[in-house]
Coordinates of C-alpha atoms and ligand atoms in Angstrom, one line a residue:
Chain S
X17 CA 63.6 3.3 53.4
X18 CA 65.1 4.2 49.9
X19 CA 64.9 7.8 48.5
X20 CA 64.4 6.6 44.6
X21 CA 65.9 4.2 42.3
X22 CA 69.5 5.7 42.7
X23 CA 72.0 3.6 44.9
X24 CA 72.1 5.6 48.3
X25 CA 75.1 6.7 49.5
X26 CA 73.8 7.9 53.2
X27 CA 71.5 6.2 55.7
X28 CA 69.9 9.0 58.3
X29 CA 69.5 8.8 61.7
X30 CA 65.5 7.8 61.1
X31 CA 66.8 5.0 58.6
X32 CA 66.1 6.7 55.4
X33 CA 68.3 6.2 52.7
X34 CA 69.4 8.7 50.2
X35 CA 71.4 8.7 47.4
X36 CA 73.4 11.2 45.7
X37 CA 71.1 13.8 44.6
X38 CA 68.8 13.7 47.1
X39 CA 71.2 13.6 49.6
X40 CA 72.4 17.2 48.4
X41 CA 68.9 18.4 48.2
X42 CA 68.0 17.3 52.0
X43 CA 71.5 19.1 53.0
X44 CA 71.3 22.1 51.4
X45 CA 67.1 22.3 52.8
X46 CA 68.6 21.3 56.2
X47 CA 71.2 24.4 56.1
X48 CA 68.5 26.7 54.4
X49 CA 66.2 26.0 57.3
X50 CA 68.5 26.6 59.8
X51 CA 69.5 29.9 58.2
X52 CA 65.5 30.8 58.7
X53 CA 64.9 29.2 62.0
X54 CA 67.3 30.9 64.1
X55 CA 67.3 34.3 61.6
X56 CA 71.2 33.7 60.6
X57 CA 71.4 36.2 57.6
X58 CA 69.1 39.3 56.8
X59 CA 67.8 40.1 53.3
X60 CA 71.1 42.7 53.1
X61 CA 74.2 41.4 53.9
X62 CA 78.2 41.8 53.4
X63 CA 78.8 38.4 54.9
X64 CA 82.4 36.6 55.9
X65 CA 82.5 33.5 55.6
X66 CA 86.0 32.2 57.6
X67 CA 87.5 29.1 55.6
X68 CA 90.2 26.8 56.7
X69 CA 90.4 24.8 53.7
X70 CA 89.0 21.9 55.5
X71 CA 85.5 20.0 54.9
X72 CA 83.1 22.7 57.0
X73 CA 84.2 25.3 56.0
X74 CA 84.3 24.7 52.1
X75 CA 80.8 22.8 51.8
X76 CA 79.7 26.0 54.4
X77 CA 81.5 29.2 51.5
X78 CA 79.7 26.3 48.5
X79 CA 76.2 26.8 50.3
X80 CA 76.9 30.5 50.7
X81 CA 78.2 31.8 47.4
X82 CA 75.0 29.7 45.5
X83 CA 72.7 31.9 48.0
X84 CA 74.8 34.9 46.8
X85 CA 74.6 34.5 43.4
X86 CA 70.7 33.7 43.6
X87 CA 70.3 37.1 46.3
X88 CA 72.7 40.2 45.1
X89 CA 72.1 41.8 48.4
X90 CA 74.0 39.1 49.9
X91 CA 77.9 39.4 49.0
X92 CA 80.1 37.0 50.9
X93 CA 83.9 36.9 50.9
X94 CA 86.0 34.6 52.8
X95 CA 88.7 35.0 55.7
X96 CA 91.5 32.6 56.3
X97 CA 94.2 32.7 59.3
X98 CA 97.3 31.4 58.6
X99 CA 98.3 29.9 62.0
X100 CA 101.7 28.8 61.1
X101 CA 100.8 24.8 61.6
X102 CA 103.3 23.4 59.3
X103 CA 102.4 20.2 57.1
X104 CA 98.9 20.8 57.7
X105 CA 97.6 24.6 57.3
X106 CA 100.2 25.4 54.5
X107 CA 98.5 22.9 52.6
X108 CA 94.8 23.2 53.4
X109 CA 95.2 26.9 52.5
X110 CA 96.4 25.8 49.1
X111 CA 93.0 24.0 48.8
X112 CA 91.2 27.3 50.5
X113 CA 93.1 29.5 47.7
X114 CA 92.3 26.7 44.9
X115 CA 88.4 26.9 46.5
X116 CA 87.8 30.4 46.7
X117 CA 90.0 30.7 42.9
X118 CA 87.6 28.5 41.1
X119 CA 84.3 29.7 43.0
X120 CA 85.7 33.3 42.1
X121 CA 85.2 34.4 45.6
X122 CA 87.5 37.1 47.6
X123 CA 90.1 35.4 50.0
X124 CA 91.6 37.9 52.6
X125 CA 94.4 35.9 54.3
X126 CA 95.9 37.0 57.8
X127 CA 98.5 35.3 59.3
X128 CA 100.0 34.8 62.8
X129 CA 103.0 35.5 61.8
X130 CA 102.3 38.9 60.4
X131 CA 100.0 40.0 63.9
X132 CA 101.7 38.2 66.4
X133 CA 105.7 37.9 65.1
X134 CA 105.7 34.5 64.9
X135 CA 103.7 31.1 63.5
X136 CA 102.0 28.9 66.1
X137 CA 104.5 26.2 65.9
X138 CA 107.0 28.5 67.0
X139 CA 105.3 30.1 70.0
X140 CA 104.3 26.5 71.2
X141 CA 108.3 26.4 71.3
X142 CA 108.9 29.8 73.7
X143 CA 105.8 29.6 75.7
X144 CA 104.6 26.4 77.8
X145 CA 100.7 26.4 76.5
X146 CA 98.3 24.2 74.7
X147 CA 98.4 24.6 71.5
X148 CA 94.6 24.7 70.9
X149 CA 94.2 27.1 73.5
X150 CA 96.7 30.1 72.4
X151 CA 95.7 28.9 69.0
X152 CA 91.9 29.7 69.6
X153 CA 92.2 32.9 71.3
X154 CA 94.3 34.2 68.7
X155 CA 92.6 33.2 65.4
X156 CA 88.9 34.5 67.0
X157 CA 91.1 37.9 67.7
X158 CA 92.5 38.3 64.7
X159 CA 88.7 36.7 62.9
X160 CA 86.9 39.4 64.9
X161 CA 89.2 42.4 64.2
X162 CA 89.8 42.0 60.5
X163 CA 85.7 41.4 60.1
X164 CA 85.4 44.8 61.7
X165 CA 88.3 46.5 59.2
X166 CA 86.6 44.6 56.3
X167 CA 83.2 46.0 57.3
X168 CA 81.3 42.4 57.4
X169 CA 78.0 42.5 58.6
X170 CA 78.3 39.1 60.0
X171 CA 80.9 36.5 60.0
X172 CA 80.1 32.6 59.1
X173 CA 81.7 29.6 60.7
X174 CA 81.9 26.4 59.4
X175 CA 80.9 24.8 62.9
X176 CA 79.0 22.0 62.8
X177 CA 76.9 20.0 65.0
X178 CA 79.3 17.6 66.5
X179 CA 81.6 21.2 67.0
X180 CA 78.8 22.2 69.5
X181 CA 78.0 19.2 70.7
X182 CA 81.7 18.7 71.6
X183 CA 81.5 22.8 73.4
X184 CA 78.4 22.4 74.9
X185 CA 80.1 18.7 76.9
X186 CA 83.0 20.3 77.7
X187 CA 81.7 23.3 79.7
X188 CA 79.7 20.9 81.3
X189 CA 82.5 18.9 82.4
X190 CA 84.7 22.0 83.7
X191 CA 81.5 23.7 84.8
X192 CA 82.1 26.6 82.7
X193 CA 78.3 27.4 82.1
X194 CA 78.9 31.1 81.1
X195 CA 81.3 29.7 78.2
X196 CA 78.1 28.1 77.3
X197 CA 75.7 31.4 77.3
X198 CA 78.1 32.4 73.8
X199 CA 77.7 29.2 72.0
X200 CA 74.5 28.7 69.8
X201 CA 73.3 28.9 66.2
X202 CA 73.9 32.8 66.3
X203 CA 76.5 34.4 68.3
X204 CA 76.6 38.5 69.7
X205 CA 74.2 40.7 69.5
X206 CA 73.4 42.6 66.3
X207 CA 74.1 46.5 67.6
X208 CA 77.7 46.4 69.3
X209 CA 80.1 47.7 66.9
X210 CA 83.2 46.3 68.8
X211 CA 82.2 42.4 68.1
X212 CA 80.8 40.9 65.1
X213 CA 78.1 38.8 64.8
X214 CA 78.7 35.3 64.3
X215 CA 76.5 32.7 62.6
X216 CA 77.2 28.9 61.6
X217 CA 74.5 27.8 59.2
X218 CA 75.7 24.0 59.5
X219 CA 74.1 24.3 63.1
X220 CA 72.4 21.1 62.7
X221 CA 74.6 19.2 60.3
X222 CA 76.1 16.0 61.1
X223 CA 80.0 16.1 60.3
X224 CA 79.2 13.2 58.4
X225 CA 76.8 14.2 56.7
X226 CA 79.2 17.4 55.8
X227 CA 81.7 15.4 54.9
X228 CA 79.3 12.8 52.5
X229 CA 78.5 16.2 51.1
X230 CA 81.9 17.7 50.5
X231 CA 83.0 14.6 49.3
X232 CA 79.9 14.1 46.7
X233 CA 80.3 17.5 45.7
X234 CA 83.9 16.9 45.2
X235 CA 85.0 19.8 47.3
X236 CA 88.5 18.7 48.2
X237 CA 90.4 15.5 48.0
X238 CA 91.8 14.6 51.5
X239 CA 90.4 15.3 54.6
X240 CA 93.7 16.6 57.1
X241 CA 93.6 16.3 60.7
X242 CA 96.1 19.4 62.3
X243 CA 99.1 17.3 63.9
X244 CA 98.3 19.3 67.8
X245 CA 94.5 18.0 67.8
X246 CA 94.9 15.0 69.2
X247 CA 96.7 16.3 72.5
X248 CA 93.3 18.5 73.0
X249 CA 90.7 18.0 75.7
X250 CA 88.3 18.2 72.5
X251 CA 89.1 15.6 71.0
X252 CA 88.5 12.9 73.8
X253 CA 85.3 14.2 74.2
X254 CA 84.7 14.1 70.4
X255 CA 85.6 10.1 70.8
X256 CA 83.5 10.0 73.6
X257 CA 80.9 11.5 72.0
X258 CA 81.3 9.1 68.7
X259 CA 81.3 6.2 71.0
X260 CA 77.8 7.0 72.6
X261 CA 76.2 7.9 69.1
X262 CA 77.4 5.0 67.8
X263 CA 75.5 2.6 70.5
X264 CA 72.8 5.2 70.8
X265 CA 72.0 7.2 68.0
X266 CA 70.6 10.3 67.9
X267 CA 72.3 11.4 70.8
X268 CA 74.4 14.4 69.8
X269 CA 71.1 15.5 68.4
X270 CA 69.5 15.2 71.7
X271 CA 72.6 17.1 73.5
X272 CA 72.1 20.1 70.6
X273 CA 68.3 20.2 71.3
X274 CA 68.2 20.5 74.8
X275 CA 70.8 22.8 74.6
X276 CA 69.3 25.1 72.4
X277 CA 66.3 25.2 75.3
X278 CA 68.0 26.5 77.8
X279 CA 70.2 28.6 76.0
X280 CA 68.0 31.6 76.0
X281 CA 68.1 31.3 80.1
X282 CA 71.6 30.8 80.0
X283 CA 71.7 34.5 77.5
X284 CA 69.7 36.1 80.2
X285 CA 71.4 35.0 83.2
X286 CA 74.9 36.2 82.2
X287 CA 73.6 39.1 80.4
X288 CA 74.8 41.7 83.0
X289 CA 78.0 40.3 82.9
X290 CA 79.4 43.4 80.7
X291 CA 81.5 43.2 78.5
X292 CA 84.5 45.1 78.6
X293 CA 86.8 46.1 76.2
X294 CA 90.4 46.0 76.2
X295 CA 92.5 49.0 77.1
X296 CA 95.3 47.6 74.8
X297 CA 93.7 47.3 71.7
X298 CA 89.8 47.8 72.4
X299 CA 88.8 44.2 71.2
X300 CA 85.9 42.7 73.6
X301 CA 87.1 41.4 77.1
X302 CA 86.4 39.8 79.7
X303 CA 88.9 41.8 82.3
X304 CA 90.6 44.9 81.5
X305 CA 93.3 43.2 78.6
X306 CA 91.8 40.6 76.5
X307 CA 93.0 37.3 76.3
X308 CA 94.9 38.3 72.8
X309 CA 96.8 40.6 74.5
X310 CA 97.9 39.0 78.2
X311 CA 99.1 36.0 75.7
X312 CA 100.7 38.4 73.2
X313 CA 102.6 40.0 76.5
X314 CA 104.0 35.9 77.9
X315 CA 104.5 36.0 74.0
X316 CA 107.3 39.0 74.1
X317 CA 108.4 38.2 77.5
X318 CA 109.2 34.7 76.6
X319 CA 111.0 35.8 73.0
X320 CA 113.2 38.1 74.9
X321 CA 114.0 35.7 77.7
X322 CA 114.3 33.1 74.6
X323 CA 116.5 35.7 72.5
X324 CA 118.8 36.6 75.6
X325 CA 119.5 32.6 76.0
X326 CA 120.5 32.4 72.4
X327 CA 123.1 35.4 72.8
X328 CA 124.9 33.9 75.9
Chain Y
X6 CA 87.6 -13.6 51.8
X7 CA 90.3 -10.6 52.1
X8 CA 89.6 -6.8 51.6
X9 CA 92.1 -4.5 50.8
X10 CA 91.4 -1.4 53.2
X11 CA 93.3 2.6 52.4
X12 CA 92.8 4.3 56.1
X13 CA 93.9 7.9 54.7
X14 CA 93.9 8.9 58.3
X15 CA 96.9 6.7 58.7
X16 CA 97.9 6.8 55.3
X17 CA 98.3 3.3 55.5
X18 CA 97.0 0.3 52.9
X19 CA 96.0 -3.2 55.0
X20 CA 94.7 -6.5 53.9
X21 CA 91.8 -7.8 56.1
X22 CA 90.6 -11.1 56.3
X23 CA 86.3 -11.3 56.6
X24 CA 83.6 -14.1 56.5
X25 CA 82.4 -14.4 53.2
X26 CA 78.8 -12.2 52.6
X27 CA 80.6 -9.6 54.9
X28 CA 78.8 -6.4 54.6
X29 CA 80.5 -2.4 54.9
X30 CA 80.0 -2.6 58.9
X31 CA 81.2 -6.1 59.3
X32 CA 84.4 -4.7 58.1
X33 CA 84.8 -1.4 59.9
X34 CA 83.8 -4.1 63.3
X35 CA 86.8 -6.1 62.2
X36 CA 89.2 -2.9 62.5
X37 CA 87.3 -1.6 65.5
X38 CA 86.2 1.4 63.5
X39 CA 83.4 3.5 64.5
X40 CA 81.0 4.1 61.7
X41 CA 80.0 7.6 62.7
X42 CA 83.7 8.3 62.1
X43 CA 84.2 7.7 58.7
X44 CA 83.0 7.1 54.8
X45 CA 83.8 4.4 52.9
X46 CA 84.6 4.4 49.5
X47 CA 84.5 2.3 46.5
X48 CA 86.3 3.2 43.4
X49 CA 85.2 7.0 44.3
X50 CA 81.6 5.7 44.9
X51 CA 80.5 5.9 48.5
X52 CA 79.2 2.6 50.5
X53 CA 76.5 2.5 53.2
X54 CA 77.2 0.6 56.0
X55 CA 74.9 -2.4 54.8
X56 CA 76.2 -3.1 51.3
X57 CA 77.5 -6.3 50.9
X58 CA 81.5 -6.6 50.3
X59 CA 83.4 -8.9 48.1
X60 CA 87.0 -10.6 48.0
X61 CA 89.4 -8.7 46.8
X62 CA 87.5 -5.4 46.7
X63 CA 89.8 -1.9 47.2
X64 CA 88.2 -0.2 50.3
X65 CA 88.9 3.5 50.8
X66 CA 88.0 4.8 54.7
X67 CA 88.0 8.5 54.9
X68 CA 88.2 10.2 58.3
X69 CA 85.5 12.5 59.0
X70 CA 86.5 13.6 62.0
X71 CA 87.8 17.2 62.1
X72 CA 91.0 18.5 62.4
X73 CA 91.1 22.2 64.6
Ligands
SF4_3 S1 93.6 21.5 66.7 FE1 94.2 23.4 67.9 S2 96.0 24.1 67.6 FE2 95.3 23.1 65.8 S3 94.3 24.8 64.0 FE3 92.5 24.0 65.8 S4 92.7 24.7 67.5 FE4 94.6 25.3 66.7
ZN4 ZN1 67.3 9.2 45.4
ZN5 ZN1 93.4 42.9 73.1

């Protein structure tokens, strides 16, 4: 079934085929419905948008920027983290800068090098850890800390349906249900001065839909991939889920939808696992030190050893 | 017939031999690429899976899976 006489560019799962114009409308409508359904954005916000220069974050910024223009009480600004990944983040940050410039969005950039003393590429040379583990911990830490400093009311991230689906499955496979209690379209409680609430307006959008939106709206020319991603557990879960989606269309929606049914129960179950605050930096932590500080300690020790070795 | 395919993820151009009257879906099947993971374009326009392709078409595959 076609939407109109124009040439279709995508076939939705329900069999409907949409042209560029009607797909763009469909997609934006879906994002707005997500925002309303999960009460992601209030009447007055100082919204941060985490941008990486990839298709998800640019699509998100593009749509939130339109929203902000229609609602002057909703202000947005972008935060980018430069992890220090050569031939990947350096390039995507150029895209992010150009994008923000063009659309008049204020962009704040913070780097691992400035904040933790070295880029991710070097951290991986001195520490024996999985790239995505340390990358994710430091990035989340910085995003939260900087969001507080910038006095943002919420931080929007470009997580899409595929990302969420992968996280849900990864937590299942690793029996890490407490981590699942921290998933969902809106993370964190409103009144907590230590943790800035995270929202995911692309929560119900499939990766291919986001890419199609970014492509037809000319948001970026190429979709790059981090060189470390192939080593990750997530990439394997992703490929498996995509294999399933091809054979059994609708699988990803089903996983996320059924998860949304059990999420309130999960949150209830783990709500008493009180959040502590890091004795070192004051950021939220599950024990007395946050993961970022633990890794920073390891990094310092490893760095000293590395230096000693060089001196000898 | 022969189709000229550029796959951004591999940054490589290939020539793929497919049967007459093949569709985008057939081409991806031949290349063992999951349609869920790519956008298929010709002259900067997106093609849907059931669209027919022609001999000597220049096709670009854009990987949609995100990288971090
Ligand atoms: S794929 Fe891993 S290393 Fe690369 S940016 Fe994402 S989390 Fe960091
Ligand atoms: Zn139409
Ligand atoms: Zn800390």
